[in-house]
GROMACS .gro file of C-alpha atoms in nm:
model
  464
    1LEU     CA    1   2.925  -4.091   7.108
    2GLU     CA    2   2.898  -4.215   7.469
    3GLY     CA    3   2.712  -3.969   7.688
    4THR     CA    4   2.564  -3.784   7.389
    5LEU     CA    5   2.225  -3.773   7.219
    6TRP     CA    6   2.335  -4.027   6.958
    7GLU     CA    7   2.445  -4.300   7.202
    8LYS     CA    8   2.127  -4.521   7.177
    9THR     CA    9   1.978  -4.397   6.846
   10LEU     CA   10   2.001  -4.721   6.650
   11GLN     CA   11   1.852  -4.923   6.937
   12ASN     CA   12   1.550  -4.700   6.999
   13VAL     CA   13   1.437  -4.615   6.639
   14GLY     CA   14   1.242  -4.858   6.414
   15PHE     CA   15   1.029  -4.816   6.095
   16ASN     CA   16   0.870  -5.013   5.810
   17LEU     CA   17   1.164  -5.090   5.586
   18SER     CA   18   0.965  -5.238   5.297
   19GLN     CA   19   0.738  -4.938   5.273
   20PHE     CA   20   1.035  -4.702   5.285
   21ASP     CA   21   1.212  -4.895   5.009
   22THR     CA   22   0.903  -4.878   4.789
   23LEU     CA   23   0.882  -4.503   4.828
   24PHE     CA   24   1.244  -4.393   4.816
   25GLN     CA   25   1.451  -4.663   4.653
   26LYS     CA   26   1.600  -4.568   4.313
   27PRO     CA   27   1.478  -4.770   4.012
   28ALA     CA   28   1.700  -5.056   3.903
   29LYS     CA   29   1.932  -5.013   3.606
   30LYS     CA   30   1.758  -5.284   3.404
   31LYS     CA   31   1.433  -5.086   3.421
   32LYS     CA   32   1.617  -4.792   3.267
   33GLY     CA   33   1.740  -5.019   2.991
   34LYS     CA   34   1.391  -5.140   2.916
   35LYS     CA   35   1.266  -4.784   2.894
   36LYS     CA   36   1.545  -4.693   2.657
   37LYS     CA   37   1.470  -4.990   2.438
   38ALA     CA   38   1.103  -4.898   2.425
   39SER     CA   39   1.178  -4.536   2.329
   40ALA     CA   40   1.423  -4.655   2.067
   41ARG     CA   41   1.158  -4.876   1.915
   42GLY     CA   42   0.909  -4.596   1.926
   43GLY     CA   43   1.165  -4.360   1.767
   44ALA     CA   44   1.238  -4.608   1.491
   45ALA     CA   45   0.867  -4.647   1.423
   46ASN     CA   46   0.801  -4.270   1.425
   47LYS     CA   47   1.123  -4.161   1.253
   48GLU     CA   48   1.060  -3.885   0.995
   49VAL     CA   49   1.196  -3.914   0.644
   50SER     CA   50   1.361  -3.609   0.488
   51LEU     CA   51   1.413  -3.583   0.113
   52LEU     CA   52   1.615  -3.260   0.143
   53ASP     CA   53   1.962  -3.168   0.258
   54SER     CA   54   1.993  -3.041   0.616
   55LYS     CA   55   2.043  -2.671   0.531
   56ARG     CA   56   1.747  -2.665   0.296
   57GLU     CA   57   1.538  -2.853   0.553
   58VAL     CA   58   1.613  -2.591   0.819
   59ASN     CA   59   1.538  -2.295   0.591
   60ILE     CA   60   1.203  -2.439   0.478
   61SER     CA   61   1.112  -2.528   0.837
   62ILE     CA   62   1.177  -2.170   0.951
   63ALA     CA   63   0.965  -2.032   0.666
   64LEU     CA   64   0.677  -2.272   0.739
   65ASN     CA   65   0.682  -2.196   1.112
   66ALA     CA   66   0.613  -1.830   1.030
   67PHE     CA   67   0.269  -1.931   0.896
   68LYS     CA   68   0.172  -2.093   1.229
   69MET     CA   69  -0.053  -2.349   1.061
   70SER     CA   70  -0.036  -2.708   0.942
   71VAL     CA   71   0.085  -2.805   0.596
   72GLU     CA   72  -0.268  -2.921   0.508
   73ARG     CA   73  -0.419  -2.583   0.604
   74LEU     CA   74  -0.146  -2.398   0.416
   75CYS     CA   75  -0.197  -2.609   0.102
   76GLU     CA   76  -0.570  -2.542   0.122
   77SER     CA   77  -0.505  -2.166   0.141
   78ILE     CA   78  -0.281  -2.192  -0.165
   79THR     CA   79  -0.526  -2.393  -0.376
   80HIS     CA   80  -0.819  -2.169  -0.277
   81ILE     CA   81  -0.612  -1.846  -0.318
   82ASP     CA   82  -0.688  -1.711   0.029
   83PHE     CA   83  -0.556  -1.352   0.015
   84ASP     CA   84  -0.601  -1.316   0.392
   85VAL     CA   85  -0.331  -1.579   0.440
   86LEU     CA   86  -0.131  -1.517   0.125
   87THR     CA   87   0.004  -1.168   0.188
   88PRO     CA   88   0.277  -1.038  -0.048
   89GLU     CA   89   0.550  -1.112   0.208
   90ARG     CA   90   0.425  -1.466   0.267
   91LEU     CA   91   0.385  -1.532  -0.105
   92GLN     CA   92   0.747  -1.432  -0.165
   93ALA     CA   93   0.856  -1.663   0.119
   94LEU     CA   94   0.654  -1.950  -0.034
   95ILE     CA   95   0.807  -1.896  -0.377
   96ASN     CA   96   1.154  -1.913  -0.222
   97ILE     CA   97   1.088  -2.256  -0.066
   98LEU     CA   98   0.915  -2.423  -0.361
   99PRO     CA   99   1.090  -2.738  -0.488
  100ASN     CA  100   1.352  -2.686  -0.756
  101ASP     CA  101   1.411  -2.932  -1.040
  102GLU     CA  102   1.639  -3.165  -0.842
  103GLU     CA  103   1.411  -3.168  -0.538
  104GLU     CA  104   1.107  -3.233  -0.758
  105LYS     CA  105   1.279  -3.533  -0.917
  106ALA     CA  106   1.369  -3.675  -0.573
  107ILE     CA  107   1.012  -3.627  -0.449
  108LYS     CA  108   0.858  -3.797  -0.755
  109LYS     CA  109   1.090  -4.097  -0.715
  110TRP     CA  110   0.982  -4.148  -0.354
  111LYS     CA  111   0.695  -4.404  -0.323
  112GLY     CA  112   0.653  -4.421   0.054
  113ASN     CA  113   0.377  -4.300   0.284
  114PRO     CA  114   0.353  -3.916   0.291
  115SER     CA  115   0.279  -3.926   0.665
  116GLN     CA  116   0.637  -4.043   0.723
  117LEU     CA  117   0.781  -3.730   0.564
  118SER     CA  118   0.911  -3.441   0.768
  119LYS     CA  119   0.716  -3.115   0.757
  120PRO     CA  120   0.941  -2.945   0.496
  121SER     CA  121   0.949  -3.258   0.276
  122ASN     CA  122   0.574  -3.306   0.313
  123PHE     CA  123   0.519  -2.943   0.208
  124GLN     CA  124   0.724  -2.990  -0.106
  125TYR     CA  125   0.551  -3.323  -0.172
  126GLU     CA  126   0.212  -3.148  -0.164
  127MET     CA  127   0.339  -2.861  -0.382
  128CYS     CA  128   0.449  -3.109  -0.651
  129LYS     CA  129   0.087  -3.219  -0.683
  130ILE     CA  130  -0.019  -2.872  -0.805
  131THR     CA  131   0.061  -2.808  -1.170
  132HIS     CA  132   0.264  -2.494  -1.248
  133ILE     CA  133   0.269  -2.399  -0.880
  134ARG     CA  134   0.559  -2.155  -0.909
  135ARG     CA  135   0.403  -1.969  -1.198
  136ARG     CA  136   0.069  -1.955  -1.022
  137LEU     CA  137   0.215  -1.814  -0.701
  138GLU     CA  138   0.411  -1.554  -0.897
  139GLN     CA  139   0.087  -1.445  -1.065
  140VAL     CA  140  -0.092  -1.430  -0.729
  141LEU     CA  141   0.198  -1.222  -0.592
  142PHE     CA  142   0.169  -0.986  -0.887
  143MET     CA  143  -0.206  -0.946  -0.833
  144SER     CA  144  -0.164  -0.889  -0.458
  145THR     CA  145   0.076  -0.599  -0.519
  146LEU     CA  146  -0.114  -0.462  -0.819
  147ASP     CA  147  -0.311  -0.198  -0.628
  148SER     CA  148  -0.006  -0.033  -0.475
  149LYS     CA  149   0.184  -0.035  -0.805
  150THR     CA  150  -0.103   0.105  -1.013
  151THR     CA  151  -0.173   0.371  -0.751
  152GLU     CA  152   0.191   0.482  -0.757
  153ILE     CA  153   0.190   0.503  -1.139
  154ARG     CA  154  -0.141   0.690  -1.141
  155TYR     CA  155  -0.019   0.953  -0.892
  156GLY     CA  156   0.300   1.004  -1.091
  157ILE     CA  157   0.110   1.055  -1.417
  158ARG     CA  158  -0.140   1.292  -1.257
  159LEU     CA  159   0.134   1.498  -1.092
  160VAL     CA  160   0.325   1.544  -1.419
  161ARG     CA  161   0.005   1.622  -1.608
  162LYS     CA  162  -0.101   1.886  -1.356
  163ALA     CA  163   0.245   2.045  -1.362
  164LEU     CA  164   0.240   2.061  -1.742
  165GLU     CA  165  -0.107   2.217  -1.736
  166CYS     CA  166   0.014   2.487  -1.493
  167VAL     CA  167   0.313   2.566  -1.714
  168LEU     CA  168   0.096   2.571  -2.026
  169ARG     CA  169  -0.190   2.784  -1.889
  170SER     CA  170  -0.010   3.027  -1.656
  171HIS     CA  171  -0.079   3.374  -1.800
  172SER     CA  172   0.152   3.531  -1.542
  173LEU     CA  173   0.437   3.314  -1.665
  174HIS     CA  174   0.360   3.412  -2.024
  175LYS     CA  175   0.378   3.785  -1.936
  176ILE     CA  176   0.711   3.742  -1.759
  177MET     CA  177   0.853   3.556  -2.059
  178HIS     CA  178   0.735   3.840  -2.287
  179LEU     CA  179   0.914   4.084  -2.054
  180VAL     CA  180   1.231   3.873  -2.069
  181LEU     CA  181   1.215   3.874  -2.450
  182THR     CA  182   1.171   4.254  -2.459
  183ILE     CA  183   1.467   4.307  -2.223
  184GLY     CA  184   1.681   4.065  -2.425
  185ASN     CA  185   1.604   4.245  -2.750
  186TYR     CA  186   1.689   4.582  -2.590
  187MET     CA  187   2.020   4.450  -2.454
  188ASN     CA  188   2.112   4.291  -2.788
  189HIS     CA  189   1.994   4.583  -3.004
  190GLY     CA  190   2.212   4.627  -3.307
  191THR     CA  191   2.353   4.273  -3.291
  192ARG     CA  192   2.254   3.955  -3.469
  193LYS     CA  193   2.083   3.839  -3.148
  194GLY     CA  194   1.855   4.140  -3.138
  195ASN     CA  195   1.503   4.180  -3.270
  196CYS     CA  196   1.410   3.818  -3.185
  197HIS     CA  197   1.051   3.698  -3.186
  198ALA     CA  198   1.108   3.414  -2.937
  199PHE     CA  199   1.373   3.248  -2.723
  200HIS     CA  200   1.440   2.897  -2.601
  201VAL     CA  201   1.296   2.827  -2.254
  202SER     CA  202   1.637   2.701  -2.135
  203LEU     CA  203   1.756   3.067  -2.136
  204LEU     CA  204   1.539   3.120  -1.826
  205ARG     CA  205   1.813   2.940  -1.632
  206LYS     CA  206   2.067   3.212  -1.727
  207LEU     CA  207   1.885   3.517  -1.589
  208ASN     CA  208   2.111   3.506  -1.284
  209VAL     CA  209   2.428   3.511  -1.495
  210THR     CA  210   2.404   3.870  -1.623
  211LYS     CA  211   2.506   4.113  -1.345
  212SER     CA  212   2.457   4.487  -1.308
  213THR     CA  213   2.726   4.737  -1.202
  214GLN     CA  214   2.584   4.712  -0.847
  215GLY     CA  215   2.628   4.335  -0.842
  216ARG     CA  216   2.261   4.246  -0.881
  217SER     CA  217   2.145   3.996  -1.140
  218LEU     CA  218   1.905   4.049  -1.427
  219MET     CA  219   1.653   3.836  -1.237
  220ASP     CA  220   1.670   4.081  -0.944
  221TRP     CA  221   1.599   4.372  -1.179
  222ILE     CA  222   1.306   4.189  -1.341
  223VAL     CA  223   1.152   4.113  -1.000
  224ALA     CA  224   1.197   4.475  -0.888
  225HIS     CA  225   1.040   4.597  -1.213
  226ILE     CA  226   0.742   4.361  -1.168
  227ALA     CA  227   0.696   4.472  -0.806
  228SER     CA  228   0.682   4.837  -0.914
  229ASN     CA  229   0.460   4.797  -1.219
  230GLU     CA  230   0.256   4.477  -1.189
  231PRO     CA  231   0.295   4.323  -0.839
  232LYS     CA  232   0.033   4.053  -0.907
  233LEU     CA  233   0.288   3.873  -1.123
  234LEU     CA  234   0.501   3.809  -0.813
  235LYS     CA  235   0.261   3.524  -0.732
  236VAL     CA  236   0.344   3.343  -1.056
  237THR     CA  237   0.506   3.052  -0.869
  238HIS     CA  238   0.220   3.005  -0.623
  239LYS     CA  239   0.050   2.734  -0.830
  240PHE     CA  240   0.387   2.570  -0.895
  241ARG     CA  241   0.420   2.514  -0.520
  242HIS     CA  242   0.067   2.374  -0.471
  243LEU     CA  243   0.020   2.086  -0.714
  244GLY     CA  244  -0.150   1.857  -0.463
  245TYR     CA  245  -0.061   1.644  -0.165
  246GLN     CA  246   0.175   1.354  -0.138
  247HIS     CA  247   0.013   1.013  -0.182
  248SER     CA  248  -0.021   0.803   0.132
  249SER     CA  249   0.011   0.424   0.103
  250SER     CA  250  -0.252   0.376   0.373
  251SER     CA  251  -0.564   0.199   0.250
  252LYS     CA  252  -0.791   0.375   0.502
  253PRO     CA  253  -1.022   0.642   0.360
  254LYS     CA  254  -0.926   0.996   0.445
  255ASP     CA  255  -1.127   1.312   0.456
  256LYS     CA  256  -1.009   1.646   0.323
  257LYS     CA  257  -0.865   1.759   0.656
  258GLN     CA  258  -0.652   1.448   0.683
  259ASP     CA  259  -0.536   1.488   0.322
  260ASP     CA  260  -0.424   1.846   0.389
  261GLU     CA  261  -0.190   1.724   0.663
  262GLY     CA  262   0.049   1.564   0.411
  263PRO     CA  263   0.335   1.751   0.243
  264GLU     CA  264   0.239   1.948  -0.067
  265LEU     CA  265   0.385   1.855  -0.402
  266THR     CA  266   0.569   2.115  -0.608
  267LEU     CA  267   0.700   2.163  -0.959
  268ASP     CA  268   1.032   2.026  -0.838
  269ASP     CA  269   0.862   1.702  -0.729
  270ALA     CA  270   0.697   1.670  -1.071
  271SER     CA  271   1.033   1.717  -1.246
  272LYS     CA  272   1.167   1.413  -1.054
  273VAL     CA  273   0.904   1.173  -1.194
  274GLU     CA  274   1.079   0.969  -1.463
  275THR     CA  275   0.865   0.898  -1.767
  276GLU     CA  276   1.081   0.597  -1.852
  277MET     CA  277   0.993   0.434  -1.520
  278ILE     CA  278   0.622   0.495  -1.583
  279LEU     CA  279   0.654   0.335  -1.927
  280GLN     CA  280   0.835   0.034  -1.782
  281GLY     CA  281   0.565  -0.008  -1.516
  282LEU     CA  282   0.287   0.009  -1.774
  283SER     CA  283   0.469  -0.231  -2.006
  284LYS     CA  284   0.530  -0.479  -1.724
  285LEU     CA  285   0.165  -0.454  -1.621
  286ARG     CA  286   0.045  -0.526  -1.976
  287GLY     CA  287   0.289  -0.818  -2.012
  288LYS     CA  288   0.184  -0.979  -1.686
  289LEU     CA  289  -0.184  -0.941  -1.769
  290LYS     CA  290  -0.128  -1.090  -2.113
  291GLU     CA  291   0.053  -1.386  -1.959
  292LEU     CA  292  -0.220  -1.431  -1.698
  293GLY     CA  293  -0.487  -1.411  -1.968
  294ARG     CA  294  -0.319  -1.692  -2.164
  295ASP     CA  295  -0.299  -1.910  -1.853
  296LEU     CA  296  -0.662  -1.847  -1.763
  297LYS     CA  297  -0.768  -1.929  -2.118
  298LYS     CA  298  -0.568  -2.251  -2.104
  299MET     CA  299  -0.724  -2.341  -1.769
  300ALA     CA  300  -1.070  -2.277  -1.908
  301GLN     CA  301  -0.998  -2.514  -2.197
  302GLU     CA  302  -0.866  -2.778  -1.957
  303ASP     CA  303  -1.177  -2.743  -1.742
  304GLU     CA  304  -1.399  -2.784  -2.047
  305LYS     CA  305  -1.210  -3.098  -2.147
  306ALA     CA  306  -1.239  -3.236  -1.794
  307LYS     CA  307  -1.614  -3.169  -1.786
  308ALA     CA  308  -1.659  -3.330  -2.127
  309GLU     CA  309  -1.462  -3.633  -2.011
  310ALA     CA  310  -1.673  -3.658  -1.694
  311LYS     CA  311  -1.993  -3.644  -1.898
  312ARG     CA  312  -1.860  -3.915  -2.133
  313ARG     CA  313  -1.777  -4.141  -1.839
  314ALA     CA  314  -2.118  -4.079  -1.687
  315ARG     CA  315  -2.291  -4.180  -2.011
  316ALA     CA  316  -2.069  -4.485  -2.039
  317ALA     CA  317  -2.150  -4.582  -1.680
  318ARG     CA  318  -2.524  -4.551  -1.739
  319ALA     CA  319  -2.502  -4.754  -2.062
  320SER     CA  320  -2.291  -5.036  -1.915
  321PRO     CA  321  -2.470  -5.368  -1.819
  322SER     CA  322  -2.357  -5.339  -1.460
  323SER     CA  323  -2.584  -5.037  -1.418
  324SER     CA  324  -2.892  -5.266  -1.444
  325VAL     CA  325  -2.782  -5.496  -1.163
  326SER     CA  326  -3.006  -5.480  -0.859
  327PRO     CA  327  -2.843  -5.367  -0.538
  328ASN     CA  328  -2.966  -5.689  -0.371
  329ARG     CA  329  -2.762  -5.900  -0.611
  330GLY     CA  330  -2.407  -5.934  -0.503
  331SER     CA  331  -2.213  -5.707  -0.273
  332GLY     CA  332  -2.123  -5.444  -0.535
  333SER     CA  333  -2.289  -5.107  -0.595
  334SER     CA  334  -2.589  -5.084  -0.831
  335THR     CA  335  -2.430  -4.806  -1.038
  336ARG     CA  336  -2.076  -4.720  -1.131
  337GLU     CA  337  -1.975  -4.402  -0.945
  338VAL     CA  338  -1.806  -4.132  -1.151
  339SER     CA  339  -1.583  -3.890  -0.958
  340PRO     CA  340  -1.685  -3.524  -1.010
  341VAL     CA  341  -1.451  -3.278  -1.174
  342PRO     CA  342  -1.249  -3.091  -0.904
  343VAL     CA  343  -1.318  -2.721  -0.882
  344ASN     CA  344  -1.034  -2.504  -1.015
  345HIS     CA  345  -1.022  -2.250  -0.733
  346PHE     CA  346  -0.726  -2.070  -0.885
  347TYR     CA  347  -0.919  -2.002  -1.205
  348LYS     CA  348  -1.227  -1.895  -1.012
  349ALA     CA  349  -1.035  -1.652  -0.789
  350MET     CA  350  -0.811  -1.506  -1.058
  351VAL     CA  351  -1.074  -1.437  -1.323
  352SER     CA  352  -1.236  -1.157  -1.122
  353GLN     CA  353  -0.891  -1.020  -1.031
  354PHE     CA  354  -0.789  -1.029  -1.396
  355ILE     CA  355  -1.096  -0.835  -1.512
  356GLY     CA  356  -1.037  -0.560  -1.254
  357ALA     CA  357  -0.666  -0.541  -1.339
  358ALA     CA  358  -0.740  -0.513  -1.711
  359LYS     CA  359  -0.968  -0.215  -1.644
  360LYS     CA  360  -0.699  -0.047  -1.434
  361SER     CA  361  -0.441  -0.104  -1.707
  362LYS     CA  362  -0.664   0.059  -1.971
  363SER     CA  363  -0.731   0.352  -1.738
  364LEU     CA  364  -0.359   0.407  -1.679
  365ASP     CA  365  -0.286   0.390  -2.054
  366LYS     CA  366  -0.551   0.657  -2.110
  367LEU     CA  367  -0.404   0.882  -1.839
  368TYR     CA  368  -0.054   0.841  -1.982
  369ASN     CA  369  -0.172   0.934  -2.333
  370GLN     CA  370  -0.339   1.245  -2.192
  371MET     CA  371  -0.014   1.341  -2.019
  372ILE     CA  372   0.186   1.300  -2.341
  373LYS     CA  373  -0.076   1.503  -2.530
  374ILE     CA  374  -0.036   1.796  -2.288
  375PHE     CA  375   0.342   1.764  -2.310
  376ASN     CA  376   0.325   1.791  -2.689
  377GLU     CA  377   0.099   2.095  -2.653
  378CYS     CA  378   0.361   2.256  -2.426
  379LYS     CA  379   0.634   2.189  -2.680
  380ALA     CA  380   0.427   2.340  -2.957
  381PHE     CA  381   0.321   2.641  -2.748
  382TYR     CA  382   0.676   2.728  -2.638
  383ALA     CA  383   0.818   2.640  -2.983
  384ILE     CA  384   1.070   2.384  -2.862
  385LYS     CA  385   1.168   2.063  -3.040
  386ASP     CA  386   1.479   1.935  -2.864
  387VAL     CA  387   1.313   1.853  -2.529
  388GLU     CA  388   1.209   1.488  -2.546
  389LYS     CA  389   1.085   1.414  -2.194
  390PRO     CA  390   0.830   1.593  -1.975
  391GLU     CA  391   1.067   1.589  -1.677
  392ASP     CA  392   1.331   1.780  -1.877
  393LEU     CA  393   1.086   2.059  -1.958
  394LEU     CA  394   0.954   2.071  -1.602
  395LEU     CA  395   1.309   2.088  -1.466
  396ILE     CA  396   1.372   2.410  -1.664
  397PHE     CA  397   1.065   2.579  -1.519
  398SER     CA  398   1.137   2.437  -1.175
  399GLU     CA  399   1.482   2.599  -1.172
  400PHE     CA  400   1.335   2.927  -1.302
  401SER     CA  401   1.069   2.913  -1.028
  402ALA     CA  402   1.336   2.862  -0.760
  403MET     CA  403   1.544   3.155  -0.891
  404PHE     CA  404   1.236   3.379  -0.912
  405ASP     CA  405   1.133   3.296  -0.554
  406GLN     CA  406   1.487   3.363  -0.432
  407ALA     CA  407   1.492   3.700  -0.609
  408VAL     CA  408   1.157   3.794  -0.451
  409PHE     CA  409   1.290   3.691  -0.110
  410ASP     CA  410   1.607   3.896  -0.156
  411MET     CA  411   1.401   4.198  -0.266
  412LYS     CA  412   1.187   4.176   0.048
  413ILE     CA  413   1.500   4.154   0.263
  414ARG     CA  414   1.643   4.465   0.095
  415GLU     CA  415   1.314   4.649   0.144
  416LYS     CA  416   1.304   4.558   0.513
  417ARG     CA  417   1.664   4.671   0.554
  418LYS     CA  418   1.586   4.995   0.371
  419ARG     CA  419   1.281   5.059   0.592
  420ARG     CA  420   1.486   4.999   0.905
  421GLU     CA  421   1.752   5.241   0.787
  422MET     CA  422   1.489   5.503   0.701
  423LEU     CA  423   1.325   5.457   1.039
  424LYS     CA  424   1.662   5.486   1.207
  425ALA     CA  425   1.737   5.805   1.014
  426GLN     CA  426   1.396   5.948   1.104
  427ARG     CA  427   1.454   5.875   1.470
  428ALA     CA  428   1.798   6.036   1.455
  429SER     CA  429   1.653   6.346   1.285
  430GLN     CA  430   1.372   6.365   1.541
  431SER     CA  431   1.621   6.335   1.822
  432SER     CA  432   1.837   6.622   1.689
  433THR     CA  433   1.525   6.836   1.640
  434ASN     CA  434   1.420   6.776   1.999
  435LYS     CA  435   1.766   6.875   2.122
  436LEU     CA  436   1.750   7.203   1.929
  437LEU     CA  437   1.407   7.275   2.068
  438ASN     CA  438   1.531   7.209   2.421
  439ILE     CA  439   1.826   7.442   2.369
  440SER     CA  440   1.609   7.720   2.226
  441SER     CA  441   1.359   7.689   2.508
  442GLY     CA  442   1.642   7.706   2.765
  443SER     CA  443   1.791   8.030   2.618
  444GLY     CA  444   1.448   8.197   2.618
  445SER     CA  445   1.400   8.136   2.987
  446LEU     CA  446   1.746   8.278   3.059
  447GLU     CA  447   1.663   8.603   2.875
  448LYS     CA  448   1.342   8.638   3.072
  449SER     CA  449   1.529   8.599   3.397
  450PHE     CA  450   1.771   8.880   3.306
  451SER     CA  451   1.489   9.116   3.203
  452SER     CA  452   1.294   9.079   3.529
  453PRO     CA  453   1.259   9.389   3.785
  454ASN     CA  454   1.469   9.217   4.050
  455VAL     CA  455   1.759   9.195   3.812
  456HIS     CA  456   1.730   9.573   3.727
  457SER     CA  457   1.721   9.673   4.092
  458LEU     CA  458   2.022   9.456   4.156
  459ASN     CA  459   2.206   9.631   3.875
  460LYS     CA  460   2.126   9.973   4.022
  461LYS     CA  461   2.260   9.879   4.364
  462THR     CA  462   2.577   9.753   4.216
  463ARG     CA  463   2.619  10.081   4.029
  464THR     CA  464   2.581  10.296   4.345
   0.00000   0.00000   0.00000
């Protein structure tokens, strides 16, 4: 480095070595060891205890993290039945992570401090304190989904009832069926099927089977006959296509304009409502309410016993000799404190829900009975005995309605085609007439030109 910048560097530069070491020297290894030992001690002191297997621990931890609240706050929401926190989805998640029989046994055997438990184990520890927690949460889940289920059942019943009323009270449909009977008797005259006074409604499905020599069905002829003689009957299916609007699951109130935006319900939609499913829903609703009523009655009895026990202890405390001791004598209290009876928030919250649900159940039973009454009236009116379900009867008229509408549509297409052909023929006839007129007018002008004086003079010259 002789002759360069770095030749006398070490001789010319000086600085405070102790200060530099303090600022930039790496910590000694033994300091690292001390820190590790301290953290290990701290970790041993703060080590969480898990009473669950690792997979179960992880699943419960994920479910609890979705609530974004402490175990204490979550337990408070459960005991107070806070429906703002306990949505149907969250309730189902809670039911899935409740302790099973084995986990409950392990938790009850553990006698340590609950603060040492991990979050999932602490949650299950707190849940074991609540009697019949699984059954209670299942009942809360049922009540939280009750409105949507009862609304769905109510709309199904009302749709079927309205469809049956339309079928029963449609005078246009009655006239068409009389016409079908008259045509059937005429076609079967002289046979054992002729001169009938009625026919089974299922025969309405077969009006497309019989074909004419031109390939059109009996339904097409009936529609054409109605259009020529009584065109108002062509609107017989109008009410079948306007039975109301599809139910929206939104809880927000809607005005009439918003309701009209939804798809309209038809006779075909009513024929798809299964009466068996409605019966199962009503039966399940009654069973759940009966079960909830028994539990609430049992809770009320338990509360009465607890209050009676508290009153007995209070009387015993007032009658005991220690109650007369002055507070200045000794360090003890002057009276024996009796702990108050804890409030049963579940009972308090569910009673009002139960009363409202019972009213809804009775209302649905009444609606269902009205629907069955109208169905029986339809069976009696149309003289049918082998149709057992409302949807089977509605399906027959739904298929007839679809065939009738198709026949009307085909008739209108044929009429349009016929009008186009007539218009085309008229135009062709007008065109040929115009050509003849042009030809006749041209020959007349030619005769005039030959009869003019110039032409005669020309003829004379040619003769000379």
